[in-house]
Coordinates of C-alpha atoms and ligand atoms in Angstrom, one line a residue:
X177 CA 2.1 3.2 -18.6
X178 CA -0.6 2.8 -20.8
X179 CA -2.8 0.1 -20.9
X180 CA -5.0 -1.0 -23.9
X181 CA -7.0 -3.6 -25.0
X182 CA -7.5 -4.5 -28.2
X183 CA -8.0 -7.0 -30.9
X184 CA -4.8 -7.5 -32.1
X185 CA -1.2 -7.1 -31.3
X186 CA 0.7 -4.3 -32.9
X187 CA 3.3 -5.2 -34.6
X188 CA 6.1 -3.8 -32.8
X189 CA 4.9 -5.8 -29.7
X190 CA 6.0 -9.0 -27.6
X191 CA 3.7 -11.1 -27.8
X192 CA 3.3 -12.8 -24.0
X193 CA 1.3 -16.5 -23.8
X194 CA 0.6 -18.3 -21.3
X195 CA 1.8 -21.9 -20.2
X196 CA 1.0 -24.2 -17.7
X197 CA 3.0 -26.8 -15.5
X198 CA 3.8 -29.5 -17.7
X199 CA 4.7 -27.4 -20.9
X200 CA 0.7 -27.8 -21.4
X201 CA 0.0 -25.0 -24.0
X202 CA -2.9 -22.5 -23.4
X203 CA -5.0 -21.6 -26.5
X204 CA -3.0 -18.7 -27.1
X205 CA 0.2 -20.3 -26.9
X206 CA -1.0 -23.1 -29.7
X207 CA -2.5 -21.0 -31.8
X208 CA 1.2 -19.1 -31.8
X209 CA 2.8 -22.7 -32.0
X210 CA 0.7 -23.2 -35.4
X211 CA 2.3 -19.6 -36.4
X212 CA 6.0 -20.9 -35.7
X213 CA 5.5 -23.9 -37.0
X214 CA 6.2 -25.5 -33.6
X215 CA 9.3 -23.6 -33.1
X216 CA 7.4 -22.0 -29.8
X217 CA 6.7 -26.4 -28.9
X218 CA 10.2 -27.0 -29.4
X219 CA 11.9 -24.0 -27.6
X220 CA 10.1 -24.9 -24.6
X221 CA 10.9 -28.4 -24.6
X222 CA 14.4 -27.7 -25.3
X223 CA 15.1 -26.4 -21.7
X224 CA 13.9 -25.7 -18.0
X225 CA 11.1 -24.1 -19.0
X226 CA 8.2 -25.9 -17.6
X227 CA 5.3 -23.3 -17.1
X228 CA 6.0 -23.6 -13.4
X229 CA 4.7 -20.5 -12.0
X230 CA 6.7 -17.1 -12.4
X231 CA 9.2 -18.8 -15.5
X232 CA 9.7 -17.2 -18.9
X233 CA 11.2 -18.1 -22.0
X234 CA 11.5 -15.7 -25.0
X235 CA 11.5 -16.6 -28.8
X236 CA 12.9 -13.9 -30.5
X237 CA 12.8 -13.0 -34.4
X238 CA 10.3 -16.1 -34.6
X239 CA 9.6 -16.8 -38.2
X240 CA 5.7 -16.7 -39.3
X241 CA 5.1 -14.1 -37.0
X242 CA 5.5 -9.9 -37.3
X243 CA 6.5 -9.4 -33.8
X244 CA 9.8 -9.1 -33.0
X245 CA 9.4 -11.8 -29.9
X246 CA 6.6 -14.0 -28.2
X247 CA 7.4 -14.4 -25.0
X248 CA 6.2 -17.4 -22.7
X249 CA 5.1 -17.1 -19.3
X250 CA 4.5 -19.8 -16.4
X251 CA 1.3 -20.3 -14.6
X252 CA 2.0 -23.3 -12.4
X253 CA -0.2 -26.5 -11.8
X254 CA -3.4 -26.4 -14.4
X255 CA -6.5 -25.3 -11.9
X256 CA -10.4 -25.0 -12.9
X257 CA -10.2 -21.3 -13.4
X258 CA -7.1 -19.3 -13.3
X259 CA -6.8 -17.5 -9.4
X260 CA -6.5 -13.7 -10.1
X261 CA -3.1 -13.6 -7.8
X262 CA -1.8 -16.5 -10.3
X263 CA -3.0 -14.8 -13.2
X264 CA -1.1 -11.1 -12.0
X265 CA 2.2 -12.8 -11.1
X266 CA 2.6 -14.3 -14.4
X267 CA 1.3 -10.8 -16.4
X268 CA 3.7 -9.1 -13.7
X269 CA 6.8 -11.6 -14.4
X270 CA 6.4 -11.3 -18.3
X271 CA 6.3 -7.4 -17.9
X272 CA 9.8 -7.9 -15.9
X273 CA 11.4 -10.2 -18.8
X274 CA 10.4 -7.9 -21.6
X275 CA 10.6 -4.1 -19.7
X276 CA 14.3 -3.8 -20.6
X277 CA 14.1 -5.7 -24.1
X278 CA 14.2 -2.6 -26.1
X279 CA 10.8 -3.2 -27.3
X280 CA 8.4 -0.5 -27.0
X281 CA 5.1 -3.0 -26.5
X282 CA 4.0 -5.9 -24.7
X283 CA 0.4 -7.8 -25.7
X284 CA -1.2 -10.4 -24.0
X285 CA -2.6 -12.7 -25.9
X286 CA -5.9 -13.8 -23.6
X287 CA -8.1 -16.7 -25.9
X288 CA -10.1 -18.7 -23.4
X289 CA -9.9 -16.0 -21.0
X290 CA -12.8 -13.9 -19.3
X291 CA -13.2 -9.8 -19.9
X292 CA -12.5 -10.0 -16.1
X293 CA -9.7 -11.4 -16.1
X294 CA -8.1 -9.6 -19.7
X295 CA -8.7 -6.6 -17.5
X296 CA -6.5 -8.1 -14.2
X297 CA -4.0 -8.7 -16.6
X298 CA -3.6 -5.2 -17.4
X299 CA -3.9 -4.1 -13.6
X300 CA -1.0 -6.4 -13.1
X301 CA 0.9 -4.9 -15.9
X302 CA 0.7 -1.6 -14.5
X303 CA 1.4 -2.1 -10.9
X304 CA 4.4 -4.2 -11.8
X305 CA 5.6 -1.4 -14.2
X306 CA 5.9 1.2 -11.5
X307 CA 9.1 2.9 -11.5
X308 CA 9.9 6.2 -9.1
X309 CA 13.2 7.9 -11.2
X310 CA 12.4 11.5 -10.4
X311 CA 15.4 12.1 -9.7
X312 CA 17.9 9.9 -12.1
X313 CA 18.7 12.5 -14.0
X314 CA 22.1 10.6 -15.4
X315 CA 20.6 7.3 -16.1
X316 CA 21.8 5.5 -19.5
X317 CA 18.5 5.1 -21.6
X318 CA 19.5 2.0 -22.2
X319 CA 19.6 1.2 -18.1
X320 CA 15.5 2.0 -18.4
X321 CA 12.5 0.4 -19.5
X322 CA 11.8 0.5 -23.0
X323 CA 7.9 -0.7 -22.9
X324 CA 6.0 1.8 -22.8
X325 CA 2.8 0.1 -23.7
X326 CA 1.0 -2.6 -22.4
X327 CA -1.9 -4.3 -24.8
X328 CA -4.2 -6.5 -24.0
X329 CA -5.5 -8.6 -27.1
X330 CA -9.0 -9.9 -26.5
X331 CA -12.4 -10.5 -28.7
X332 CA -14.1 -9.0 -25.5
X333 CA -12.6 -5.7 -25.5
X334 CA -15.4 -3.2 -24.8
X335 CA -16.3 -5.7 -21.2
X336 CA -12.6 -6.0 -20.3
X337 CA -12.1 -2.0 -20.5
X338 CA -15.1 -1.9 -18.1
X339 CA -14.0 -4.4 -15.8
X340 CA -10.7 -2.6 -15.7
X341 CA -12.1 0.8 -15.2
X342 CA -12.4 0.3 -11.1
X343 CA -8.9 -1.7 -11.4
X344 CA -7.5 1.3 -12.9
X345 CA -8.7 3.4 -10.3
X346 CA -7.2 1.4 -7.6
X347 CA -3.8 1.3 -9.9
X348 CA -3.8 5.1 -9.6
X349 CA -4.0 4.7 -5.6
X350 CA -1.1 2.5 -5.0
X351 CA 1.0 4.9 -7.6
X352 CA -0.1 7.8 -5.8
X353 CA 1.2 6.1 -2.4
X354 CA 4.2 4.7 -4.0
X355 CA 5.2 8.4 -4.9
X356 CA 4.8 10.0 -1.3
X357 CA 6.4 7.0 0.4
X358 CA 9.3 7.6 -2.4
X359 CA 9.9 11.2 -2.1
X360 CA 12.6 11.9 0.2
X361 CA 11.8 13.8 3.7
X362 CA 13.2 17.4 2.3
X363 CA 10.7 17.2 0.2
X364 CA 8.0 15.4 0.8
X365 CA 7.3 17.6 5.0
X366 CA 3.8 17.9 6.6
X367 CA 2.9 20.5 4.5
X368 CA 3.6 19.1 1.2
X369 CA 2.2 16.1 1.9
X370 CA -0.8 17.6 2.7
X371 CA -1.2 19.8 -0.3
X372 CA -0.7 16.5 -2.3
X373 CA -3.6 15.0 -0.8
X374 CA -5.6 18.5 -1.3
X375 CA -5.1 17.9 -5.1
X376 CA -7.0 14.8 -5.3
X377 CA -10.3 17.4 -4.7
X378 CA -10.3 16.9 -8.5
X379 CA -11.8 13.2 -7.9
X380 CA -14.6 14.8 -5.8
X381 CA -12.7 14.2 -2.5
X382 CA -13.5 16.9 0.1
X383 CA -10.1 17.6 1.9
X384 CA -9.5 19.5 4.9
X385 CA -6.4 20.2 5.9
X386 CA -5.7 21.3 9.7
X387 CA -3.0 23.9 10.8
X388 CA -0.8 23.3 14.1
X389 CA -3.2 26.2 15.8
X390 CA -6.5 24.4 14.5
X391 CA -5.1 21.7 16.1
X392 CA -3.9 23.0 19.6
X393 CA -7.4 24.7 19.9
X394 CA -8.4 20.6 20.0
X395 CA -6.0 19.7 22.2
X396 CA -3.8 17.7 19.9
X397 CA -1.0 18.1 22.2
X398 CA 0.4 14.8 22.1
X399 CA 0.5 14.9 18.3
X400 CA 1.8 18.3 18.1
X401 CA 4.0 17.9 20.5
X402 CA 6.3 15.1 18.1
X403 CA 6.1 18.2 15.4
X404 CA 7.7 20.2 18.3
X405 CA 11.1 20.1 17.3
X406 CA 11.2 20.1 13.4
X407 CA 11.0 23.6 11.5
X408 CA 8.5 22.0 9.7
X409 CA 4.8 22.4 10.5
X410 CA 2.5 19.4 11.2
X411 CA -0.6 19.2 9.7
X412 CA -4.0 16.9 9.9
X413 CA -5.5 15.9 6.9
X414 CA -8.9 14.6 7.2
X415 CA -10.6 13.9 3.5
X416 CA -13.9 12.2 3.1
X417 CA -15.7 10.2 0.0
X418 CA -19.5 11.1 0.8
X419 CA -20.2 8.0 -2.0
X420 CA -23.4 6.8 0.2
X421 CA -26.4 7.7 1.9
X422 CA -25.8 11.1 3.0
X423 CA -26.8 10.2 6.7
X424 CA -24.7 6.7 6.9
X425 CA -22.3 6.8 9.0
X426 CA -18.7 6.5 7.4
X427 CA -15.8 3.5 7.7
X428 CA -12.4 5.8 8.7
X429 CA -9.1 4.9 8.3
X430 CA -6.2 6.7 10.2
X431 CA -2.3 7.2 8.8
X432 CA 0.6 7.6 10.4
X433 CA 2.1 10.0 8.8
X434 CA 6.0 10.8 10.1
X435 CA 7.6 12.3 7.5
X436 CA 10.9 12.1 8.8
X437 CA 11.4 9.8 12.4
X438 CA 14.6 11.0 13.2
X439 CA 13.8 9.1 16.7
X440 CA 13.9 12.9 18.6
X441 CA 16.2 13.1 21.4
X442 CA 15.8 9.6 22.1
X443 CA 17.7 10.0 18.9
X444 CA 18.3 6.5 16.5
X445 CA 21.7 5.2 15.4
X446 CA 22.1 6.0 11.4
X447 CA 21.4 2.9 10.4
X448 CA 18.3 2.8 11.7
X449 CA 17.6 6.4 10.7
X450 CA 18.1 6.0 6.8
X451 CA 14.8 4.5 5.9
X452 CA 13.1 6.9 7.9
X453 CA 11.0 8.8 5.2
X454 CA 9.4 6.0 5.0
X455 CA 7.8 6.5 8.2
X456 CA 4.5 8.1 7.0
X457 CA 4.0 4.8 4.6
X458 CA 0.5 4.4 7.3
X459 CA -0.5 8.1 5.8
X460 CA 0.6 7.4 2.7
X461 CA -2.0 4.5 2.6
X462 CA -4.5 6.4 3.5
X463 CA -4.4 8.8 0.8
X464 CA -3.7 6.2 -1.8
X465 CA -6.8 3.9 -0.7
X466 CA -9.3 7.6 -0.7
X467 CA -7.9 7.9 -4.4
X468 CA -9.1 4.8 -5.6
X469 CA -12.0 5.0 -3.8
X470 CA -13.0 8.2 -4.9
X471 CA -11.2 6.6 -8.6
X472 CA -13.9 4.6 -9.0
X473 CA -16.9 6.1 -7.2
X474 CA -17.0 3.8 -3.9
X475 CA -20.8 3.1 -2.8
X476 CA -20.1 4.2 0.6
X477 CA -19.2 6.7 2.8
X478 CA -15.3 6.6 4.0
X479 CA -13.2 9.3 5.9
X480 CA -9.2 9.4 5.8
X481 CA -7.3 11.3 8.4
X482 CA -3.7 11.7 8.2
X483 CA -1.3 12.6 11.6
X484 CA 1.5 14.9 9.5
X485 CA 4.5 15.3 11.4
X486 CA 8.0 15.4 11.7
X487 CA 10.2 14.1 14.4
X488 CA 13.2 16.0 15.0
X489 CA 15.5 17.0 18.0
X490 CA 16.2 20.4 18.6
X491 CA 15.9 23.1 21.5
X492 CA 12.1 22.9 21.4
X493 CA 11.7 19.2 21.2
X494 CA 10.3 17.2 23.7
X495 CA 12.5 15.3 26.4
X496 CA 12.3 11.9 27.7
X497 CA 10.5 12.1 30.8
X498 CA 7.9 14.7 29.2
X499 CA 4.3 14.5 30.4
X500 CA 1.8 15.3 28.3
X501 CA -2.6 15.7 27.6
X502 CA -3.5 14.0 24.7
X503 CA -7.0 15.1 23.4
X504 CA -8.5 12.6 25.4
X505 CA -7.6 14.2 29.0
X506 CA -5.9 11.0 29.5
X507 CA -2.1 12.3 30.0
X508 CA 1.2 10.4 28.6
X509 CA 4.5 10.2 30.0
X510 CA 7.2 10.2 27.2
X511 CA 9.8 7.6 27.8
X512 CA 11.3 7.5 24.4
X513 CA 10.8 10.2 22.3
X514 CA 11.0 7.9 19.1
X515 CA 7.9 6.0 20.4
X516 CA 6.2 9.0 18.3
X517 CA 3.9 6.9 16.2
X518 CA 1.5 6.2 19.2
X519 CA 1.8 9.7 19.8
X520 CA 0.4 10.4 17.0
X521 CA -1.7 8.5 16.2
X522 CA -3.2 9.2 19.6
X523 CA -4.7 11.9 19.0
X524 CA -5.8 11.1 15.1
X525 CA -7.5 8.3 16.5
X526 CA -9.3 10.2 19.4
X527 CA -10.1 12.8 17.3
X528 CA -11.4 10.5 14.0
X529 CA -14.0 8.2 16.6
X530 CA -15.5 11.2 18.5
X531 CA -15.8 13.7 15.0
X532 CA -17.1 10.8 12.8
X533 CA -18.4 7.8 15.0
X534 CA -17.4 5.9 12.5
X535 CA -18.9 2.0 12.1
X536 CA -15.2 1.1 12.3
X537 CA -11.7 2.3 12.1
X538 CA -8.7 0.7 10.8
X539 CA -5.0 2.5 11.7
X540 CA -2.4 2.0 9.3
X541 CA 1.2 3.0 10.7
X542 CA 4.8 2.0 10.5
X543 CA 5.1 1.9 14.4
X544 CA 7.3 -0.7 15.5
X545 CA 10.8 -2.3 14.4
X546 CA 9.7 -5.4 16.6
X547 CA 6.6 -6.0 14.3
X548 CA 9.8 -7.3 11.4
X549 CA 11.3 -9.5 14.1
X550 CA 7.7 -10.9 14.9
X551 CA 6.6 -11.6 11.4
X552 CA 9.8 -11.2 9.2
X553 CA 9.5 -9.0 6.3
X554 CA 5.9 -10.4 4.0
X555 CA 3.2 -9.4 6.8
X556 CA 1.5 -6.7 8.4
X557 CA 0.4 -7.0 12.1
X558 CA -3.6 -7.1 12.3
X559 CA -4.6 -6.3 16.1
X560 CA -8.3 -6.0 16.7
X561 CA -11.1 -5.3 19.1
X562 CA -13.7 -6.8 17.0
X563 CA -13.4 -10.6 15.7
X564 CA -15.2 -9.7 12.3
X565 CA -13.5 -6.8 11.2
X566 CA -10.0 -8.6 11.8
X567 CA -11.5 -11.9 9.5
X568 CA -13.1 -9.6 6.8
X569 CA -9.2 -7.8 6.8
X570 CA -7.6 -11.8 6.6
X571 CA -9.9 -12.5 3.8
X572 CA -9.0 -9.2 2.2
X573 CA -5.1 -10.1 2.5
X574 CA -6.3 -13.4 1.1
X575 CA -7.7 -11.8 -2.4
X576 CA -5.3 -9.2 -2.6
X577 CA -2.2 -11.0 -1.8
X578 CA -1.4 -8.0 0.9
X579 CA 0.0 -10.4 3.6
X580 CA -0.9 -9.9 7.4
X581 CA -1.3 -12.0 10.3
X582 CA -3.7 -11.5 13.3
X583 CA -1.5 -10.6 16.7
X584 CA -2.7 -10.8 20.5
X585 CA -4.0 -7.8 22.6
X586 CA -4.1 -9.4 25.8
X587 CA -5.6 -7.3 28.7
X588 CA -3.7 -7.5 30.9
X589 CA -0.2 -7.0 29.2
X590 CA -1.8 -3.3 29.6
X591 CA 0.5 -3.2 33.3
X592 CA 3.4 -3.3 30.9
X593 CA 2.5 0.7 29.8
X594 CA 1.7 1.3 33.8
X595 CA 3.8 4.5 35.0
X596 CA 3.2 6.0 38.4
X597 CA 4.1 9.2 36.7
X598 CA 1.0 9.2 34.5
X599 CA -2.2 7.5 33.0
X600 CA 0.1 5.6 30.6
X601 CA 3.6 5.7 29.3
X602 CA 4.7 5.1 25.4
X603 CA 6.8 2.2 25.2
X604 CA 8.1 -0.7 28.0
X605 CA 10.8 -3.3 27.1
X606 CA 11.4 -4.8 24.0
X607 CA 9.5 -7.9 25.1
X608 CA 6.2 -7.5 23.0
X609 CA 6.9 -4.2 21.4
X610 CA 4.8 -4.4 18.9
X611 CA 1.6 -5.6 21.2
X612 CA 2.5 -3.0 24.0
X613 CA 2.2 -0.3 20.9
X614 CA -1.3 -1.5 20.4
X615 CA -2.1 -1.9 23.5
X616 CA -1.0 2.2 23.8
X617 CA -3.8 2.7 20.4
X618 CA -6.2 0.9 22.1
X619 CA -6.8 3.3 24.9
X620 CA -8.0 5.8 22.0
X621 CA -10.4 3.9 20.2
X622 CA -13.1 4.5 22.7
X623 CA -15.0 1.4 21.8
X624 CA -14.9 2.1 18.1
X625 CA -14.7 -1.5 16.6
X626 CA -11.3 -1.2 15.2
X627 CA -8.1 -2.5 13.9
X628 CA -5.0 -0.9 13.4
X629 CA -2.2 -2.7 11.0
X630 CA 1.5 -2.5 12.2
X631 CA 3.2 -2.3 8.2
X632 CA 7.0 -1.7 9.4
X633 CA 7.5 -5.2 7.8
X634 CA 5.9 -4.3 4.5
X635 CA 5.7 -0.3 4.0
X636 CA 9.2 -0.6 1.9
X637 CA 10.7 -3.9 0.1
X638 CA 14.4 -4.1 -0.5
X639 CA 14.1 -7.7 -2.4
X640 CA 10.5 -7.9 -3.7
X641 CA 9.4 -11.8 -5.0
X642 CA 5.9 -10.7 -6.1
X643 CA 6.0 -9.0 -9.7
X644 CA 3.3 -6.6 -8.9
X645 CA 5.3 -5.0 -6.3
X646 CA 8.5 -3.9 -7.5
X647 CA 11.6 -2.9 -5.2
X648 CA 10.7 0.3 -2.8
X649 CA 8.0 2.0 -1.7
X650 CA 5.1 -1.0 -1.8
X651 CA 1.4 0.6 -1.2
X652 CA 0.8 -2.3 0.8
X653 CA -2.6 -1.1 2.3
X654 CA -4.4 0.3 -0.8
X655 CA -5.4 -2.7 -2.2
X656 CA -6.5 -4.8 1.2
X657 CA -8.6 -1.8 2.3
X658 CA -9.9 -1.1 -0.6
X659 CA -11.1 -4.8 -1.2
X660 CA -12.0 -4.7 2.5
X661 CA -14.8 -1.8 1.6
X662 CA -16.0 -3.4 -2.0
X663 CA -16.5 -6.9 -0.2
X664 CA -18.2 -5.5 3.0
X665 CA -19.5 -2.0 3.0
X666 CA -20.9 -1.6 -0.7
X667 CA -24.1 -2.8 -2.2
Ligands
BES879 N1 9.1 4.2 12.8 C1 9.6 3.4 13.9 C2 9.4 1.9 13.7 C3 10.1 1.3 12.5 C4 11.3 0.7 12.6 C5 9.4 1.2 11.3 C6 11.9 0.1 11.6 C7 10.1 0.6 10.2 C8 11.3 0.1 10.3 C9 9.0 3.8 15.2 O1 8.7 5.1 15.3 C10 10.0 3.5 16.2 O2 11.0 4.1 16.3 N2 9.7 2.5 17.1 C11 10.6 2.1 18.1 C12 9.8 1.9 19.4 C13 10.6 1.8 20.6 C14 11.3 3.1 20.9 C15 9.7 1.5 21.7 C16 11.3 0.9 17.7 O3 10.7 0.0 17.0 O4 12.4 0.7 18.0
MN880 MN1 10.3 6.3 16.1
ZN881 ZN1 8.3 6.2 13.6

């Protein structure tokens, strides 16, 4: 999609204004009223449109004006200053009423509005625009979306392309998680994965990429041991953004990344296993938030590492019962083998604490079905060690609009991962599931301050109410973490 922003609509183009509660008109939306000759007054009087938040109403073949429609779009109740997460669902909804019109252009007409806030109208343009039809190859033209660009009409163009610069950047994240989480598991393995993630060198990223024998030399053996019985080979990606003093030490953030989670031979039902390659949505955060770091030249240092796998059952997989070393020394008896996330991340997070000692480290994995019955299907689990870093991450959700909610990790509901077979076993009853999984992480954090967000409820949306985030493969994480960086760890 591109994005513009300019002085004046093309011709060709809706022309999107904005109205508030109240049918009160914006400056935009008058001076288009004027144009019509009221017709734009008296179509929205004529009906339910009220400008309550998210509602549109579309004019078309208006006379007075060039363009073929203009198109108005709710804000809700009139505020001080337009909230940024108001301002995006209304950009977001009046890119969803035009994207099939058959029109090859939607401008936004911003008087009265900041450069800043021109440019968030184009971020929100783009995200909501986001589309993965690789592989439609038999779609009707008619059945896709005809806009193709977005414009953004504004006096202040040269400040609002600059405030949108960064925005862009961070745009170009959540597309580039939104593709990997898309891509179906026979493509998208460990390997490719990884090479995907090598490409974003190009944005001055340096990525290393570790091989299954790199990794048993380090005694990943819990993690490689979930790759056991796939013919595909796991990988570790670790990539850093050096974008600070060259001695600071670095923020990390740690992916699950299960590229398939067939469950192993603790084997899932099929309905359970269809959404699985969605599994690495964690990873696939990861390497979305370095690319909009990197996108817009973060002030900070920042590391990434990725836990590539694929869970699979075969003759060499691992069996219930199983006891094995993580990189730790301490040793894991595997209940269930499709309690694999902890597994995983296991050793990533063992691994990313004693290479980096980072100042913190956040975990981002799809690790427990009981997370959705927990929190239904808007938030992400937050569970914490440290008290700030879990409120500078609710703050982040707050300005973002990536929803999560702060969970328990009560000492001593660690006797529920007691086994007399082992140091600790991955996964108890059902009661809890989602803290006992955390509870598993936490033994791996070696004091790191750290949080790790369970995203099972948010990773993938079948029936998406915020504009921005279209049906599918969400990016939920991008956005939060990197706000969480710009507000707390730059400048
Ligand atoms: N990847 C799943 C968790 C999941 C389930 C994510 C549904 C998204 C939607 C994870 O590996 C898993 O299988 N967890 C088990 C844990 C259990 C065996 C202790 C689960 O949630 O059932
Ligand atoms: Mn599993
Ligand atoms: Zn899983």
């Amino acid at each position: 999609m591109k994005v513009e922003f300019v002085k004046a609509a093309s011709e060709a183009a809706i022309v999107v204004v904005f109205v508030h509660e109240d049918r009160v008109m914006t400056p935009a939306a008058k001076a288009y009223d004027r144009k019509t000759k009221g017709a734009l007054a008296r179509a929205i009087g004529a009906g339910r449109f009220t400008g309550a938040k998210g509602q549109t109403l579309a004019l078309t073949a208006p006379a007075g004006v060039d363009n073929p429609q203009i198109l108005a779009v709710g804000l809700g109740a009139k505020e001080k200053t337009i909230a940024d997460l108001v301002l995006e669902a209304a950009a977001g909804a009046a890119y969803h009423a035009g994207a099939k019109s058959g029109f090859t252009a939607i401008a936004y007409e911003t008087e009265g509005l900041s450069a800043d806030q021109a440019a968030r109208i184009g971020f929100a343009a783009r995200l909501a625009s986001y589309r993965f039809d690789r592989y439609r190859t038999t779609e009707k033209p008619e059945a896709k979306p005809s806009i193709a660009t977005v414009q953004v009409i504004t006096d202040a163009a040269p400040a609002a392309r600059k405030a949108y610069g960064p925005l862009s950047a961070v745009a170009d994240g959540v597309e580039f998680t939104r593709d990997l989480v898309s891509e179906p598991a026979n493509v998208l393995y460990p390997e490719e994965f990884a090479k995907r993630c090598k490409a974003l060198e190009k944005l001055g990223l340096q990525v290393e990429v570790l091989t299954e024998a790199q990794m048993a030399k380090l005694g990943m053996r819990t993690l490689l041991a979930v790759g056991q019985g796939s013919s595909k080979e796991s990988r570790l990606v670790v990539m850093k953004w050096m974008g600070g003093a060259k001695t600071a030490a670095p923020v990390a953030f740690v992916g699950k990344g299960v590229c398939f989670d067939s469950g192993g031979l603790s084997l899932k039902p099929p309905g359970a296993m269809e959404d699985m390659k969605w599994d690495m949505g964690g990873g696939g955060a990861v390497a979305g938030l370095m690319c909009a770091l990197a996108g817009r030249k973060a002030k900070t240092n920042v590391v990434g590492v990725i836990g590539l796998v694929e869970n699979m059952p075969d003759g060499n997989a691992q069996r219930p019962g199983d006891v094995v070393v993580t990189m730790s020394g301490q040793t894991v008896e595997v209940l269930n083998t499709d309690a694999e996330g902890r597994l995983v991340l296991a050793d990533a997070l063992w691994y990313t604490q004693g290479r980096f000692k980072p100042r913190f480290m956040v975990d981002l994995a799809t690790l427990t079905g009981a997370m959705i019955v927990a929190l239904g299907n808007d938030f992400a689990g937050i569970f914490s060690n440290n008290d700030e870093l879990s409120d500078a991450i609710l703050a982040a959700s707050a300005a973002t609009g990536e929803r999560t909610w702060r969970m328990p990790l009560p000492d001593d509901y660690d006797r529920l991962i007691e086994t007399p077979i082992a140091d600790v076993k991955n996964t108890s009853g059902p009661a809890g599931g989602s803290i006992t999984a955390a509870l598993f992480l936490r033994k791996f954090v070696n004091n790191t301050p750290w949080a790790h967000l369970d995203i099972a409820p948010v990773a993938w949306k079948k029936d998406s109410k915020v504009p921005t985030v279209p049906d599918g493969a969400t990016g939920f994480g991008v956005r939060l973490l990197d706000r969480l960086v710009a507000d707390k760890f730059e400048g």
